[in-house]
């Protein structure tokens, strides 16, 4: 009887722990991706970066894709590769990475591991292991690659496992070793032991447990009788015990095995509130990052899918995050997912730099589309994506994940996400963007929040259409007006102003391109109608002011009406957008108003706009309050 009672108590305790764990898992709201970068300056690539997602498909880099920790402050080599992040059983978070900087040292000896630990995902402590120096038995350690951590429930310790190549065996073998970390996660508590030796060697090992069985995924290969590799790709081994023995399954799991497209850096994670697993991998030769899925870790979908992302990740790993954790990392490194905030005045957005506003009203909601100056105190234009916000009262705002990135336009070799404008037509949303000297493109989406995709795979307009211009950046700053009879028009230009009719499909020009003659036109045209007349607002002179002109016909002639907004504070440029929202006319532009603002680090502002009895726009002086209190209760 006593044994039965003890058993029932243990069973109840186990069920309670399991219930708590399942409840915790159900609270996950997104994901964190730890990676190192594969693009940009080679000297900056091998550093730890984070990205977040709500669905594990659409990813957004934190901190502008800049490192969250400087690698030269945590490593011996000056760089890190292959970061693996683990959500610990003790409420902490653990990262291990290869201590390695190929950009500086090439593929020479790198026997080091970097260890990081955090209680909040924001503040990290670190330590370093040099296997060849710390453990005499491994003095011939040449490569210590792709370390990972897993919690051993039987040992109640964190196991670190890694691929090892030694000089003593002629550097021919790639064998997986493991050791347990000490309680502070700063070193190995004992000498490493062999964990797994694949028949032909393995790298980039990743272990995950499911229903009492451990699955070890790795990059393996097949060799012929002469030892020549004839195939490589992602394979797996399985075991009932974390420390083995492991049974190899020589089947290749990835869709590219045996092809000229090679993969590495496989990592498996479970989707939140789902029985589905994601096997993701790095297509390092082609610059892609793709995944396949499985419900049993044995059979995977045959067709790979691509992540949507605004960065170029190399060998990374993923953990789930709660809503609080998602908010915490974004408060630290900038919001990139949907979140609400209050605006207290100008500038409207203060956690990042925004420029070139465009606005669209649907029912009671105003949608603000903006360019994105990537950093404060910039010395030139660095703009890689576009941003989206909404409000119903100019005080309470929602920011959405970036719906469009310059990389969507494969033809845009300038890689500059300049001014754009979104319009709704035929149940779809069309986003017209400028890319500096590469032309004006158009992206389309079924939802206003996107994501948007290149609608035609080429520019809609190029400098060839700017017949009166002689400079390379003439084809910029598109804006759209759908006239009262339903005819869509596009207007654009720098130094010369052009307009054309669009076909009903919104992706082709209908007829000839025309020029509009207005005095002191610089750029950034915007068209709206008031009392049956066409109002053309634009940036004028240099530094830019906002002027406007009025006409009875869209093509003119236009009567110049003067300046309505003087030089923007701390910015040589400005950019108008005008809309009627809830019966109130609003004027948007940008300045350099944040503490680290410049002509290249700008911020969107808004002011109420009014007309006099003759239809003239009254001057719009800058204010700190802006339009934030128009409908405040």
XYZ file of C-alpha atoms in Angstrom:
633
model
C 0.000 0.000 0.000
C 2.823 2.388 0.923
C 4.501 1.682 -2.434
C 1.237 2.434 -4.228
C 0.835 5.740 -2.389
C 4.448 6.668 -3.167
C 3.913 5.782 -6.816
C 0.727 7.858 -7.002
C 2.481 10.833 -5.393
C 5.360 10.586 -7.863
C 2.911 10.218 -10.742
C 0.989 13.260 -9.575
C 4.192 15.244 -9.226
C 5.294 14.197 -12.722
C 1.944 15.138 -14.197
C 2.088 18.510 -12.437
C 5.565 19.213 -13.792
C 4.444 18.107 -17.258
C 1.332 20.290 -17.054
C 3.421 23.294 -16.023
C 5.811 22.645 -18.886
C 2.965 22.325 -21.401
C 1.389 25.532 -20.046
C 4.724 27.330 -20.398
C 5.105 26.044 -23.935
C 1.610 27.282 -24.803
C 2.681 30.786 -23.787
C 5.317 31.021 -26.495
C 4.547 33.852 -28.898
C 7.504 33.803 -31.269
C 11.097 32.838 -31.917
C 14.673 34.086 -31.611
C 17.266 33.284 -34.289
C 20.966 33.500 -33.294
C 23.334 33.627 -36.272
C 26.420 35.180 -37.782
C 26.206 37.266 -40.940
C 27.136 36.168 -44.454
C 26.947 39.541 -46.193
C 28.431 42.999 -45.964
C 31.880 43.841 -44.656
C 33.811 40.596 -44.209
C 35.493 41.876 -41.055
C 32.091 42.387 -39.419
C 30.384 39.165 -40.471
C 31.672 36.773 -37.811
C 29.793 38.325 -34.915
C 26.723 37.335 -32.905
C 23.415 38.656 -34.198
C 19.749 38.118 -33.292
C 16.549 38.083 -35.328
C 12.945 37.526 -34.244
C 9.792 36.127 -35.779
C 6.211 35.435 -34.812
C 5.732 32.520 -37.220
C 9.283 31.164 -37.822
C 8.902 32.010 -41.509
C 9.155 35.782 -41.639
C 12.303 36.940 -39.823
C 13.456 40.435 -38.861
C 16.973 41.289 -37.725
C 17.354 43.091 -34.422
C 19.700 46.037 -33.946
C 19.652 46.828 -37.661
C 21.474 43.522 -38.274
C 24.402 44.822 -36.268
C 26.099 42.600 -33.640
C 24.422 42.350 -30.252
C 27.817 41.651 -28.690
C 31.165 42.677 -30.163
C 33.034 39.458 -30.953
C 36.459 40.916 -30.231
C 35.306 41.429 -26.632
C 34.328 37.778 -26.068
C 36.709 35.710 -28.238
C 40.400 35.056 -28.687
C 40.274 35.142 -32.482
C 38.199 38.314 -32.788
C 35.220 36.489 -34.274
C 32.594 33.830 -33.632
C 30.838 31.397 -35.939
C 28.037 28.837 -35.610
C 26.256 30.299 -32.546
C 23.936 27.847 -30.800
C 21.389 29.204 -28.341
C 19.584 27.129 -25.719
C 16.711 27.920 -23.376
C 17.937 26.458 -20.108
C 15.993 24.424 -17.571
C 16.963 26.936 -14.889
C 15.455 30.020 -16.526
C 18.756 31.131 -18.043
C 19.849 31.179 -21.670
C 23.056 29.676 -23.002
C 25.075 30.297 -26.153
C 28.146 28.460 -27.390
C 30.010 29.382 -30.577
C 33.151 28.569 -32.514
C 35.985 30.945 -31.560
C 37.041 31.658 -35.116
C 37.601 34.524 -37.544
C 38.169 33.350 -41.094
C 38.295 36.927 -42.370
C 41.451 37.502 -40.329
C 43.053 34.084 -39.854
C 41.706 31.951 -42.682
C 40.930 28.290 -42.003
C 43.938 27.747 -39.781
C 43.955 26.284 -36.297
C 40.959 27.285 -34.179
C 40.634 25.117 -31.048
C 38.451 27.527 -29.095
C 34.856 27.764 -27.881
C 33.092 30.885 -26.617
C 30.485 30.400 -23.855
C 27.831 32.985 -22.976
C 25.149 32.990 -20.310
C 22.238 35.345 -19.644
C 19.320 35.639 -17.273
C 17.358 37.969 -19.545
C 18.579 37.555 -23.185
C 19.925 41.110 -23.058
C 22.880 41.084 -20.669
C 25.449 38.351 -21.313
C 28.465 37.102 -19.399
C 31.141 35.207 -21.280
C 34.104 32.876 -20.945
C 36.447 31.054 -23.311
C 37.761 27.531 -23.695
C 40.912 26.693 -25.630
C 40.812 22.929 -25.865
C 44.461 22.469 -26.907
C 45.741 24.537 -23.973
C 43.179 23.764 -21.259
C 43.297 19.967 -21.614
C 46.736 18.394 -22.218
C 45.242 15.241 -23.705
C 43.918 17.424 -26.525
C 47.068 19.411 -27.205
C 46.791 18.338 -30.849
C 43.265 19.771 -31.245
C 43.267 21.631 -34.551
C 39.619 22.414 -35.281
C 36.910 22.675 -32.622
C 33.816 23.418 -34.650
C 30.124 24.191 -34.182
C 29.653 23.558 -30.448
C 26.119 23.078 -29.140
C 24.515 22.642 -25.735
C 21.795 20.303 -24.537
C 20.503 19.630 -21.036
C 21.167 16.071 -19.858
C 18.191 15.299 -17.617
C 19.804 12.170 -16.243
C 23.057 13.897 -15.295
C 21.237 17.159 -14.513
C 23.981 19.072 -16.283
C 24.492 20.977 -19.503
C 26.377 18.967 -22.096
C 28.484 20.815 -24.690
C 29.274 18.772 -27.801
C 31.386 19.767 -30.780
C 33.207 18.498 -33.867
C 36.913 17.874 -33.338
C 39.742 17.426 -35.805
C 43.201 16.619 -34.459
C 46.657 16.925 -35.991
C 47.620 13.534 -34.563
C 45.430 11.660 -37.035
C 46.596 13.637 -40.015
C 43.564 15.887 -39.765
C 41.480 13.294 -41.569
C 38.790 12.555 -39.019
C 35.909 14.726 -37.861
C 34.621 13.189 -34.642
C 32.045 14.512 -32.189
C 33.172 14.958 -28.570
C 31.328 16.155 -25.484
C 31.939 17.455 -21.987
C 29.697 18.818 -19.241
C 29.881 22.495 -18.380
C 30.581 23.548 -14.809
C 27.756 25.064 -12.760
C 28.664 28.613 -13.829
C 28.876 27.651 -17.507
C 32.431 28.916 -17.821
C 34.488 25.778 -18.557
C 34.415 21.998 -18.959
C 34.181 20.207 -15.624
C 36.085 17.211 -16.984
C 38.052 16.024 -19.970
C 35.952 15.674 -23.168
C 34.877 12.202 -24.319
C 33.936 10.845 -27.689
C 30.204 11.073 -28.363
C 29.756 10.062 -32.006
C 32.017 8.964 -34.842
C 30.228 8.860 -38.173
C 31.573 6.386 -40.721
C 32.849 9.167 -42.963
C 33.020 11.940 -40.378
C 30.517 14.645 -39.517
C 30.269 18.357 -38.786
C 27.572 20.711 -37.503
C 25.905 18.263 -35.121
C 22.499 19.122 -33.668
C 20.705 16.950 -31.091
C 16.996 17.065 -30.296
C 14.920 14.697 -28.140
C 11.469 13.382 -29.070
C 9.431 10.787 -27.178
C 12.439 9.432 -25.335
C 14.639 9.118 -28.409
C 17.527 11.418 -29.303
C 18.031 12.480 -32.913
C 21.468 13.731 -33.941
C 21.428 15.664 -37.219
C 24.706 16.424 -38.955
C 26.369 17.094 -42.273
C 27.702 13.782 -43.477
C 29.022 12.326 -46.693
C 29.518 9.165 -48.700
C 32.878 8.057 -50.076
C 33.865 5.506 -52.699
C 36.365 2.676 -52.244
C 39.215 5.094 -52.869
C 38.078 7.474 -50.141
C 36.784 10.088 -52.558
C 33.627 11.902 -51.506
C 30.787 11.213 -53.920
C 27.851 12.753 -52.026
C 27.170 14.954 -49.014
C 24.213 16.411 -47.171
C 22.195 16.236 -43.964
C 21.949 12.850 -42.240
C 20.953 11.678 -38.783
C 21.784 9.136 -36.112
C 19.533 8.070 -33.234
C 20.001 6.814 -29.691
C 17.963 6.014 -26.586
C 20.658 7.624 -24.453
C 22.124 11.091 -24.907
C 25.649 9.739 -24.544
C 25.044 6.975 -27.083
C 25.641 4.561 -28.633
C 24.337 6.171 -31.819
C 22.938 4.324 -34.817
C 23.643 5.977 -38.154
C 20.948 6.234 -40.790
C 22.776 6.807 -44.039
C 19.725 8.327 -45.747
C 20.081 11.974 -46.801
C 17.319 14.239 -45.506
C 17.886 17.531 -47.309
C 16.540 18.188 -50.792
C 19.979 19.087 -52.187
C 22.031 15.994 -51.358
C 23.782 14.750 -54.455
C 23.378 18.036 -56.318
C 25.791 20.881 -56.963
C 24.014 22.910 -54.273
C 25.593 22.119 -50.916
C 24.181 22.680 -47.442
C 25.554 22.746 -43.904
C 24.689 24.091 -40.473
C 21.503 22.072 -40.007
C 19.388 22.956 -36.978
C 16.079 21.474 -35.858
C 13.447 23.149 -33.712
C 9.814 22.497 -32.848
C 7.121 24.977 -33.863
C 5.142 26.538 -31.036
C 1.794 24.890 -30.268
C 2.389 22.332 -33.000
C 3.720 18.811 -33.503
C 5.693 19.980 -36.522
C 9.473 20.300 -36.571
C 11.592 22.531 -38.795
C 14.897 21.316 -40.240
C 16.684 24.433 -41.449
C 20.044 24.637 -43.136
C 22.538 27.044 -44.636
C 22.989 26.960 -48.421
C 26.350 28.619 -47.964
C 27.400 28.598 -51.610
C 24.274 30.266 -52.980
C 23.459 32.629 -50.118
C 20.094 31.079 -49.241
C 18.662 29.709 -45.998
C 15.918 27.121 -46.404
C 13.971 24.519 -44.462
C 11.947 21.335 -44.635
C 9.439 20.107 -42.071
C 8.539 16.848 -40.345
C 6.106 15.568 -37.764
C 8.178 12.581 -36.673
C 11.819 13.636 -37.318
C 12.086 10.727 -39.737
C 10.210 11.760 -42.850
C 10.690 15.320 -44.105
C 8.893 17.274 -46.782
C 10.612 16.939 -50.133
C 10.341 20.520 -51.361
C 12.406 23.088 -49.438
C 10.931 26.450 -48.503
C 12.695 29.789 -48.039
C 12.533 32.116 -45.064
C 11.571 35.729 -45.696
C 14.289 37.764 -43.983
C 16.087 41.098 -44.061
C 19.534 39.661 -43.338
C 21.939 37.013 -44.715
C 22.348 34.420 -41.950
C 25.041 31.790 -41.679
C 24.809 28.689 -39.479
C 22.392 29.674 -36.723
C 19.897 28.236 -34.261
C 16.405 29.030 -32.967
C 14.613 29.035 -29.614
C 10.984 29.908 -28.776
C 10.194 33.148 -26.953
C 7.306 34.333 -24.825
C 5.573 37.630 -25.566
C 7.466 39.235 -22.670
C 10.781 37.993 -24.051
C 9.951 39.240 -27.533
C 9.180 42.647 -26.095
C 12.313 42.642 -23.955
C 14.772 42.004 -26.794
C 13.004 44.567 -28.972
C 13.067 47.188 -26.239
C 16.805 46.626 -26.120
C 17.595 46.419 -29.853
C 14.634 48.110 -31.569
C 11.107 47.034 -32.431
C 10.712 45.063 -35.636
C 7.492 43.142 -34.924
C 4.008 44.532 -34.436
C 3.664 46.651 -31.323
C 1.669 49.609 -30.024
C 3.025 52.936 -28.818
C 1.882 56.465 -28.055
C 3.162 59.527 -29.868
C 3.544 62.653 -27.779
C 4.202 64.910 -30.752
C 6.901 65.491 -33.339
C 8.772 63.447 -34.361
C 6.039 60.803 -34.383
C 8.414 57.804 -34.209
C 11.362 58.060 -31.847
C 12.845 54.572 -31.593
C 14.152 54.609 -35.173
C 14.755 57.036 -38.007
C 11.984 57.451 -40.585
C 11.790 59.508 -43.765
C 9.821 60.190 -46.964
C 6.295 59.711 -45.579
C 3.367 58.497 -47.663
C -0.153 58.128 -46.284
C -3.313 56.206 -47.109
C -6.669 56.368 -45.309
C -9.059 53.434 -45.123
C -12.235 54.007 -43.121
C -11.061 55.514 -39.803
C -7.499 54.208 -40.040
C -4.578 56.216 -41.337
C -1.661 54.184 -42.678
C 1.782 55.763 -42.698
C 4.417 54.299 -45.016
C 7.952 55.515 -44.419
C 11.502 55.080 -45.560
C 14.021 53.920 -42.991
C 17.340 55.618 -42.318
C 19.236 52.753 -40.725
C 21.182 54.635 -38.052
C 21.547 57.941 -36.266
C 24.288 60.392 -37.172
C 24.605 58.914 -40.650
C 26.865 60.679 -43.137
C 25.051 59.397 -46.213
C 21.825 57.651 -47.224
C 21.717 54.084 -45.920
C 18.182 52.794 -46.505
C 17.435 49.083 -46.904
C 13.729 48.671 -46.161
C 10.420 50.462 -45.745
C 8.312 50.750 -42.582
C 4.575 50.759 -41.868
C 2.481 52.324 -39.096
C -1.230 52.880 -38.457
C -3.349 55.109 -36.231
C -6.928 56.219 -35.765
C -6.243 59.347 -33.734
C -2.598 60.410 -34.411
C -1.730 59.629 -30.787
C -2.066 55.869 -30.493
C 0.001 54.064 -33.113
C 0.782 50.516 -34.191
C 4.055 49.581 -35.877
C 4.105 46.529 -38.162
C 6.957 44.308 -39.310
C 8.706 45.805 -42.319
C 6.517 44.813 -45.284
C 9.113 45.423 -48.003
C 12.883 45.176 -48.295
C 15.056 46.483 -51.103
C 16.288 42.934 -51.797
C 12.798 42.145 -53.094
C 13.792 44.043 -56.237
C 16.560 41.865 -57.681
C 17.245 44.403 -60.420
C 17.869 47.255 -57.942
C 21.674 47.138 -57.873
C 21.814 50.415 -55.941
C 20.354 48.644 -52.856
C 18.745 51.929 -51.780
C 15.180 51.961 -50.445
C 14.195 55.521 -51.327
C 10.774 57.209 -51.210
C 7.602 55.310 -52.094
C 3.805 55.508 -52.121
C 1.083 52.865 -51.639
C -2.346 52.880 -53.249
C -5.256 50.428 -53.266
C -6.706 49.285 -56.588
C -8.805 46.286 -57.640
C -8.619 44.784 -54.163
C -4.804 44.849 -54.043
C -2.199 47.209 -52.649
C 0.504 48.565 -54.934
C 3.699 50.029 -53.519
C 5.674 52.254 -55.889
C 9.252 52.787 -54.755
C 12.363 54.592 -55.955
C 15.786 52.969 -55.874
C 18.041 55.915 -56.734
C 19.543 55.431 -60.204
C 17.989 51.995 -60.846
C 14.473 53.292 -61.452
C 10.992 53.096 -59.963
C 9.633 49.679 -59.058
C 6.224 48.420 -58.016
C 5.437 45.741 -55.435
C 2.032 44.219 -54.733
C 0.236 42.563 -51.814
C -3.240 41.292 -51.026
C -2.969 42.853 -47.559
C -1.976 46.375 -46.654
C 0.433 44.967 -44.064
C 2.158 42.827 -46.689
C 4.471 41.202 -47.305
C 4.870 42.892 -50.710
C 6.490 41.231 -53.715
C 7.964 42.656 -56.898
C 4.995 42.815 -59.267
C 6.827 42.800 -62.609
C 10.426 41.749 -61.987
C 11.841 44.914 -63.563
C 11.564 48.693 -63.164
C 8.287 50.336 -64.064
C 10.169 53.524 -64.997
C 13.840 54.287 -65.602
C 15.887 57.339 -66.498
C 14.998 56.712 -70.142
C 11.503 57.987 -69.373
C 12.939 61.200 -67.890
C 13.515 62.767 -71.291
C 14.344 66.274 -70.028
C 16.839 65.161 -67.366
C 20.595 64.709 -67.619
C 21.434 63.269 -64.205
C 21.258 59.677 -62.973
C 18.858 60.151 -60.038
C 16.014 61.780 -62.007
C 13.712 58.768 -61.685
C 12.820 58.922 -57.983
C 10.028 59.878 -55.560
C 6.876 58.348 -57.091
C 3.424 59.343 -55.862
C 0.031 58.130 -57.071
C -3.292 59.915 -57.575
C -6.440 58.043 -58.532
C -8.632 60.718 -60.068
C -12.336 61.195 -59.489
C -13.137 59.253 -62.679
C -10.987 56.318 -61.530
C -7.983 57.081 -63.730
C -4.668 56.321 -61.940
C -1.696 58.652 -62.436
C 1.914 58.440 -61.298
C 4.054 61.519 -60.709
C 7.793 61.598 -59.944
C 11.105 63.352 -60.531
C 14.166 65.219 -59.334
C 14.906 68.690 -60.763
C 12.296 67.939 -63.432
C 8.753 66.791 -62.641
C 7.057 64.064 -64.729
C 3.694 62.355 -64.754
C 2.007 59.563 -66.707
C -1.233 57.628 -66.769
C -1.194 54.075 -65.434
C -3.104 51.200 -66.959
C -5.832 49.649 -64.855
C -3.480 46.780 -63.945
C -1.299 49.397 -62.161
C 1.895 47.802 -63.475
C 2.192 49.462 -66.890
C 2.395 53.026 -68.169
C -0.567 53.952 -70.384
C 0.612 56.312 -73.124
C 3.263 58.997 -73.060
C 5.259 60.484 -70.205
C 4.648 64.223 -69.723
C 6.566 66.963 -67.938
C 5.001 69.440 -65.509
C 6.490 72.914 -65.333
C 6.552 74.434 -61.846
C 9.103 76.926 -60.483
C 12.024 75.783 -58.303
C 11.031 72.137 -58.384
C 13.585 69.942 -56.605
C 11.898 66.586 -55.894
C 9.217 64.736 -53.861
C 5.998 65.642 -55.728
C 2.640 64.845 -54.095
C -0.787 65.299 -55.726
C -4.112 65.711 -53.983
C -7.436 67.312 -54.924
C -9.400 69.957 -53.092
C -12.629 71.536 -54.326
C -12.101 70.072 -57.774
C -8.581 71.446 -58.272
C -5.233 69.654 -58.439
C -2.755 70.587 -55.732
C 0.854 69.737 -56.529
C 3.042 69.902 -53.413
C 6.791 69.430 -53.716
C 10.230 70.005 -52.219
C 11.654 73.261 -53.532
C 15.161 74.804 -53.659
C 18.086 73.715 -51.424
C 17.980 73.233 -48.494
C 14.467 72.155 -49.302
C 11.230 73.910 -48.415
C 7.717 72.753 -49.299
C 5.992 74.719 -52.043
C 2.743 74.082 -53.885
C 0.985 74.938 -57.118
C -2.648 74.617 -58.249
C -4.236 73.682 -61.576
C -7.604 72.835 -63.106
C -5.989 69.969 -65.020
C -3.584 67.300 -63.853
C -1.067 68.221 -66.531
C -1.265 71.925 -65.857
C -0.633 74.694 -66.370
C 0.010 75.094 -62.648
C -0.090 78.390 -60.787
C 2.666 78.682 -58.186
C 1.207 79.496 -54.778
C 4.354 79.827 -52.679
C 5.966 78.163 -49.668
C 3.844 76.490 -46.991
C 6.630 74.860 -44.936
C 10.055 76.367 -44.393
C 13.386 74.542 -44.200
C 13.108 71.375 -42.124
C 15.017 71.418 -38.866
C 18.453 69.793 -39.095
C 17.766 68.287 -42.531
C 18.529 69.514 -46.027
C 15.666 67.461 -47.460
C 11.974 67.236 -46.756
C 9.132 65.273 -48.314
C 5.407 66.146 -48.248
C 2.383 63.877 -47.930
C -1.159 65.220 -47.551
C -4.375 63.420 -46.675
C -7.821 64.041 -45.186
C -8.431 61.947 -42.092
C -11.710 62.070 -40.189
C -12.539 65.426 -41.761
C -9.185 66.991 -40.878
C -6.469 67.710 -43.450
C -3.026 66.520 -42.328
C 0.418 67.474 -43.619
C 3.328 65.032 -43.204
C 7.009 65.654 -43.858
C 10.343 64.838 -42.234
C 13.138 66.623 -40.390
C 16.291 65.697 -38.435
C 14.601 66.235 -35.102
C 15.887 63.334 -32.995
C 18.983 63.901 -30.832
C 21.105 61.925 -33.317
C 19.245 63.276 -36.334
C 20.971 64.524 -39.481
C 20.104 65.117 -43.119
C 20.580 61.362 -43.482
C 18.993 60.309 -40.174
C 15.547 61.803 -40.432
C 12.202 61.610 -38.650
C 8.602 61.857 -39.857
C 6.477 64.683 -38.448
C 2.851 65.738 -38.945
C 0.867 68.955 -38.565
C -2.784 69.953 -39.060
C -3.300 71.646 -42.440
C -5.947 74.266 -43.256
C -7.186 76.250 -46.261
C -8.480 79.787 -46.415
C -11.750 80.755 -48.111
C -10.027 81.042 -51.503
C -8.590 77.526 -51.231
C -5.069 78.609 -50.415
C -3.133 76.362 -48.036
C -2.241 78.317 -44.916
C 1.414 78.310 -43.776
C 2.336 75.293 -41.657
C 4.819 76.285 -38.938
C 6.616 73.466 -37.122
C 5.387 72.596 -33.630
C 6.415 70.121 -30.968
C 2.835 68.941 -30.456
C 2.132 68.373 -34.142
C -1.124 66.548 -34.818
C -0.928 64.209 -31.833
C -3.678 65.922 -29.830
C -6.282 66.494 -32.566
C -8.570 63.728 -31.327
C -7.158 63.238 -27.834
C -9.795 62.546 -25.240
